[in-house]
Coordinates of C-alpha atoms in Angstrom, one line a residue:
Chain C
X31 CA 0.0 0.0 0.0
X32 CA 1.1 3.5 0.1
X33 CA 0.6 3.6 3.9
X34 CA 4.9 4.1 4.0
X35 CA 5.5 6.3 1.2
X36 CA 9.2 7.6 0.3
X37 CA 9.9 9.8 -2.2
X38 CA 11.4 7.5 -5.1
X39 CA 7.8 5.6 -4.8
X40 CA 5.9 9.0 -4.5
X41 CA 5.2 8.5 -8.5
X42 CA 3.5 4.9 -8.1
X43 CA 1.6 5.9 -5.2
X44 CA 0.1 8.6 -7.3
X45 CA -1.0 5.5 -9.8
X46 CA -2.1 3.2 -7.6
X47 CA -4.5 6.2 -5.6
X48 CA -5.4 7.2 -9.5
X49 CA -6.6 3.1 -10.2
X50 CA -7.9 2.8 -7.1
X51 CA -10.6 5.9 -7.3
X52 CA -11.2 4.3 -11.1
X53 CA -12.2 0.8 -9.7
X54 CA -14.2 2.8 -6.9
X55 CA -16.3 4.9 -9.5
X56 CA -16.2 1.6 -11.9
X57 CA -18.2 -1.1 -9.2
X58 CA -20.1 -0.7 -5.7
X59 CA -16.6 -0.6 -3.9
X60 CA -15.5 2.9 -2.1
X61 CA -12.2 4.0 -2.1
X62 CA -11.5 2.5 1.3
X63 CA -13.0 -1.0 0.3
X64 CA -11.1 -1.0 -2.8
X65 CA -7.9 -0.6 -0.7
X66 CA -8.6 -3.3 1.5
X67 CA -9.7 -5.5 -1.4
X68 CA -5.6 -4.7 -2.3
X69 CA -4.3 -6.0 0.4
X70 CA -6.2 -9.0 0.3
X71 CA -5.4 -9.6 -3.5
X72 CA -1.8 -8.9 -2.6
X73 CA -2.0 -11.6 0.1
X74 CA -4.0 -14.0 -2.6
X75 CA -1.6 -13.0 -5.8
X76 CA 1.6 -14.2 -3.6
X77 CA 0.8 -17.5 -2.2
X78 CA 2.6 -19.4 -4.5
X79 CA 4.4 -17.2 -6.9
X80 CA 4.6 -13.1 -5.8
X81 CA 4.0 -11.8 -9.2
X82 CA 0.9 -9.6 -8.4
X83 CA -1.3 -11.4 -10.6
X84 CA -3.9 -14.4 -8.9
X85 CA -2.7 -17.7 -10.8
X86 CA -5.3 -20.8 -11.0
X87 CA -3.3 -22.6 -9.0
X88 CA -3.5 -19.7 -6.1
X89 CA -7.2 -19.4 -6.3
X90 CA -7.6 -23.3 -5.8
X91 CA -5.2 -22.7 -2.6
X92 CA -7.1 -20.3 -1.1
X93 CA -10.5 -22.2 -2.0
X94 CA -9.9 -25.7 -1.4
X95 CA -6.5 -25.0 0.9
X96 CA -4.0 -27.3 -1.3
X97 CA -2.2 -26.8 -4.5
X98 CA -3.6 -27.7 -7.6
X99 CA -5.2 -26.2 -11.0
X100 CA -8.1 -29.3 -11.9
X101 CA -11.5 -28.3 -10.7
X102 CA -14.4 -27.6 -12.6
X103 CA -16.1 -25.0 -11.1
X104 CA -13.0 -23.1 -10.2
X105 CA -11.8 -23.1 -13.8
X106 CA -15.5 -21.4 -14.3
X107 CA -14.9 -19.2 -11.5
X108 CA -10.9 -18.1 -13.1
X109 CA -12.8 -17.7 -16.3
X110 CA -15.2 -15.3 -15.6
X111 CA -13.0 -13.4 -13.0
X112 CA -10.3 -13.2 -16.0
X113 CA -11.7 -10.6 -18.3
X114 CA -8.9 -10.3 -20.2
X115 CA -8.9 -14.0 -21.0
X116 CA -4.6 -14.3 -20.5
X117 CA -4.6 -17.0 -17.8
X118 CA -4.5 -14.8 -14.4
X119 CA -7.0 -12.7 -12.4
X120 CA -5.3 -8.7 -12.5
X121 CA -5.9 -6.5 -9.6
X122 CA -8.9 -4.4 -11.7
X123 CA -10.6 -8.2 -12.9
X124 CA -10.3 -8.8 -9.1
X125 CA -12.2 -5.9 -7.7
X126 CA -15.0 -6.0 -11.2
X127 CA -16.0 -9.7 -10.2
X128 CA -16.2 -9.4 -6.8
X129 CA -18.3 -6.2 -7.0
X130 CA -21.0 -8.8 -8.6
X131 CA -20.9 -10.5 -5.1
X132 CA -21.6 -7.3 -2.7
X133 CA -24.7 -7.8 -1.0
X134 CA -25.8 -4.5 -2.4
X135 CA -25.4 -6.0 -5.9
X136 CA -28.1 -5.5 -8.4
X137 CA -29.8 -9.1 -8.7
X138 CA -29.6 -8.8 -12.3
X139 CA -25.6 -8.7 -12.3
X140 CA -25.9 -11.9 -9.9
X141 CA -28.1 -14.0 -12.1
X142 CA -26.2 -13.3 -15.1
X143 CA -22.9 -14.2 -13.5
X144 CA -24.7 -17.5 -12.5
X145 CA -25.7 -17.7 -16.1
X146 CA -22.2 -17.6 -17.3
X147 CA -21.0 -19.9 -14.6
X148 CA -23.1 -22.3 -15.2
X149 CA -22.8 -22.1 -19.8
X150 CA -19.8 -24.2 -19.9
X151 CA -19.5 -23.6 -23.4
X152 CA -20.5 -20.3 -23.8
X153 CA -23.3 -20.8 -26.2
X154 CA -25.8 -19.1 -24.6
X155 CA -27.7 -21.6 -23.0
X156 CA -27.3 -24.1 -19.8
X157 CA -27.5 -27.4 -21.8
X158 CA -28.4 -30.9 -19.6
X159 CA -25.9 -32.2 -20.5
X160 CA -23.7 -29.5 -19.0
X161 CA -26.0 -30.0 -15.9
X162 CA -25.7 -33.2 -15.6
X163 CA -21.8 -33.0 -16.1
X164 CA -21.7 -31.1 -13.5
X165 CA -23.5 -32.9 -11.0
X166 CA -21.1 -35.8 -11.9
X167 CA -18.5 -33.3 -10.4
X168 CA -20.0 -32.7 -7.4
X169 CA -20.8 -36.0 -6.6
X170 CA -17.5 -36.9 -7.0
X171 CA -16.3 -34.1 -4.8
X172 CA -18.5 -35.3 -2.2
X173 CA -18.3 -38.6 -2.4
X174 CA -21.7 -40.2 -3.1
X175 CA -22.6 -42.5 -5.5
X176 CA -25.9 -42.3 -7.3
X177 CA -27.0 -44.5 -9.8
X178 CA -27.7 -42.8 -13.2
X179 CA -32.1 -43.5 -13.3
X180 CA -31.7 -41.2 -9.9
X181 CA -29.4 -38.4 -11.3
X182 CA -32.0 -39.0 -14.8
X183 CA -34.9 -38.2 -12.0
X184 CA -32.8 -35.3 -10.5
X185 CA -32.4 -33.8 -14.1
X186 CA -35.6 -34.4 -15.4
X187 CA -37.4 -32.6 -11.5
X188 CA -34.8 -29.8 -12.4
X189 CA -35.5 -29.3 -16.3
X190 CA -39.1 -29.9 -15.8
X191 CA -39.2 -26.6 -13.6
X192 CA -36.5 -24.8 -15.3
X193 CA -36.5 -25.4 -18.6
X194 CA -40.2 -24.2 -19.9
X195 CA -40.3 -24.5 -23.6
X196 CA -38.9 -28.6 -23.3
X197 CA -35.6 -27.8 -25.3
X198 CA -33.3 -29.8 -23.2
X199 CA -31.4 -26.3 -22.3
X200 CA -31.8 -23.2 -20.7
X201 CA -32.0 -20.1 -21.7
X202 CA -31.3 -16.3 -20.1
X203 CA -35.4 -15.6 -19.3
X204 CA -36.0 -19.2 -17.9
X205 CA -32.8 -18.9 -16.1
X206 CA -34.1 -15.9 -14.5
X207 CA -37.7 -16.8 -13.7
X208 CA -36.1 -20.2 -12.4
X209 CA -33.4 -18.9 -9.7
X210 CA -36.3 -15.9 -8.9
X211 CA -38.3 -18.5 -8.0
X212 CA -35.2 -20.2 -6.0
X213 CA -33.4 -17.8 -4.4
X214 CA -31.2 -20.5 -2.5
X215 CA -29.7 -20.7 -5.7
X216 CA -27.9 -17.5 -5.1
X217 CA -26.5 -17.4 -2.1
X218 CA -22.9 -18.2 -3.2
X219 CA -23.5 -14.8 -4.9
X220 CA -24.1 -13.0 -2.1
X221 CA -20.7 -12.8 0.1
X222 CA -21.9 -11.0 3.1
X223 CA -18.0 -10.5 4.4
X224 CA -18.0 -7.9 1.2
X225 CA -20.3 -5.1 3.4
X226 CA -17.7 -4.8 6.1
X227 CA -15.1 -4.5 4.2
X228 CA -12.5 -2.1 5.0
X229 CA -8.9 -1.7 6.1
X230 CA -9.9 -1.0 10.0
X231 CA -12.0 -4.1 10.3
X232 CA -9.8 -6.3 8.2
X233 CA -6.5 -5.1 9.2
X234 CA -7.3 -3.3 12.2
X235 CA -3.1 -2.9 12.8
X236 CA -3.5 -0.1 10.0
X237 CA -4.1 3.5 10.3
X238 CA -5.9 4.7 7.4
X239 CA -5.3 8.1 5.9
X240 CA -5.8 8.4 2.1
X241 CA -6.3 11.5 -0.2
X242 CA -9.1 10.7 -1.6
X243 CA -12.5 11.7 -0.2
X244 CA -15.0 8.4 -0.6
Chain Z
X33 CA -30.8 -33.1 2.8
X34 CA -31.0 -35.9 0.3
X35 CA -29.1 -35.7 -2.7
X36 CA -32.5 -37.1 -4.4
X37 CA -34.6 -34.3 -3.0
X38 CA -32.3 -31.7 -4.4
X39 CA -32.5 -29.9 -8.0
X40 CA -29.1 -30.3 -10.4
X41 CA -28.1 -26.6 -9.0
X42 CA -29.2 -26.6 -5.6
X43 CA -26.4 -29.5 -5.8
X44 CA -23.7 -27.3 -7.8
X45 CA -24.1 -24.8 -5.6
X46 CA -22.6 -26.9 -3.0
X47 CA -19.1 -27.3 -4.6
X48 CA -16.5 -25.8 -2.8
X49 CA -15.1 -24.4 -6.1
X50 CA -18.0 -21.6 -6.4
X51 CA -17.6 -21.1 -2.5
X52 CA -15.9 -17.7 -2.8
X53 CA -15.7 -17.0 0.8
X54 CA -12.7 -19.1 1.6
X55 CA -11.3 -16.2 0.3
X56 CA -11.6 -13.9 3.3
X57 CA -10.3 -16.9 5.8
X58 CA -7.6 -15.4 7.5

């Protein structure tokens, strides 16, 4: 940060305050949360190499606490959060995706990050067959074993509410009528931690004095 | 909850992979 500013670093300071007000007036973030969102990407972007970018592999670290790049849903997760599409989550990318998960986050924003999440492919639609590929997933993560005529029931209970013209796939409207009618579907949208966010209750050792007025 | 009472994304949703607050963990 540029809590311990010297003169040779006077310049970069001036940059850093100058991205930090963008990304402020860019997403829900103030000034202050966008500075403690810093420190925590700092923290996140150095686990495993201190490059200042978030790798897969450090984003698997810090959500399933060991080392490794192969998961499905947190390859979705790296793609979306990497807008730029280069292989690592950048500070800015950082502070844009997690702006979708403030609890003071339009809804819309929320569903349609779902959306994405969800369109493995990207072709505009949630297919079964993605579905059901991911429920594989999870079942492997967790451990249970289902026989395929009861993850065929769970598909067919799922489409049959969700998927309202019988195409096999959903698209953006019957996505959003469906989790509207399921909120529960949201809540790892919603991170609440996001509303309390800055540096005096996260890093409560820091005194913080910044230029900028939020 | 049953596995075979939940719909396909009230399952996904589960994953630890799309559980973002790990992140804040200290």
């Amino acid at each position: 940060g540029c809590f311990e500013c010297r003169p040779p670093r006077l310049q970069n300071c001036g940059n850093r305050f100058e991205e930090i007000a963008r990304l402020a007036s860019e997403t829900i973030f103030t000034v202050n949360e966008v500075e403690a969102l810093y420190e925590l990407f700092k923290k996140l972007s150095s686990s495993i190499i201190d490059d200042g970018l978030i790798q897969k592999e450090e984003l698997h670290l810090a959500l399933f606490k060991t080392p490794s790049d192969e998961n499905l849903f947190l390859n979705r997760v790296f793609y979306l959060f990497d807008e730029k599409k280069n292989g690592v989550i950048e500070f800015d990318e950082f502070v844009h995706a997690l702006s979708v998960f403030h609890p003071n986050a339009p809804m819309e924003e929320k569903i349609d990050f779902a959306f994405r999440l969800y369109d493995l492919r990207q072709t505009g639609f949630i297919e079964r067959k993605e579905v059901k590929a991911m429920v594989i997933v999870i079942l492997m993560e967790s451990d249970i074993t289902l026989s395929d005529d009861l993850l065929e029931a769970i598909m067919d209970r799922t489409f049959a509410d969700a998927d309202a013209d019988k195409d096999d796939r959903i698209n953006t409207e019957e996505w959003k009528d469906f989790v509207l009618r399921n909120p529960n579907l949201l809540k790892n949208m919603t991170l609440p931690y996001l509303k309390d966010l800055s540096l005096a209750t996260v890093f409560p050792s820091f005194t913080f004095n910044t230029r900028i007025e939020d | 909850v049953s596995p075979v009472t939940m719909n396909a994304f009230e399952l996904i949703s589960t994953s630890q992979g799309l559980n973002l607050s790990s992140l804040f963990e200290k």
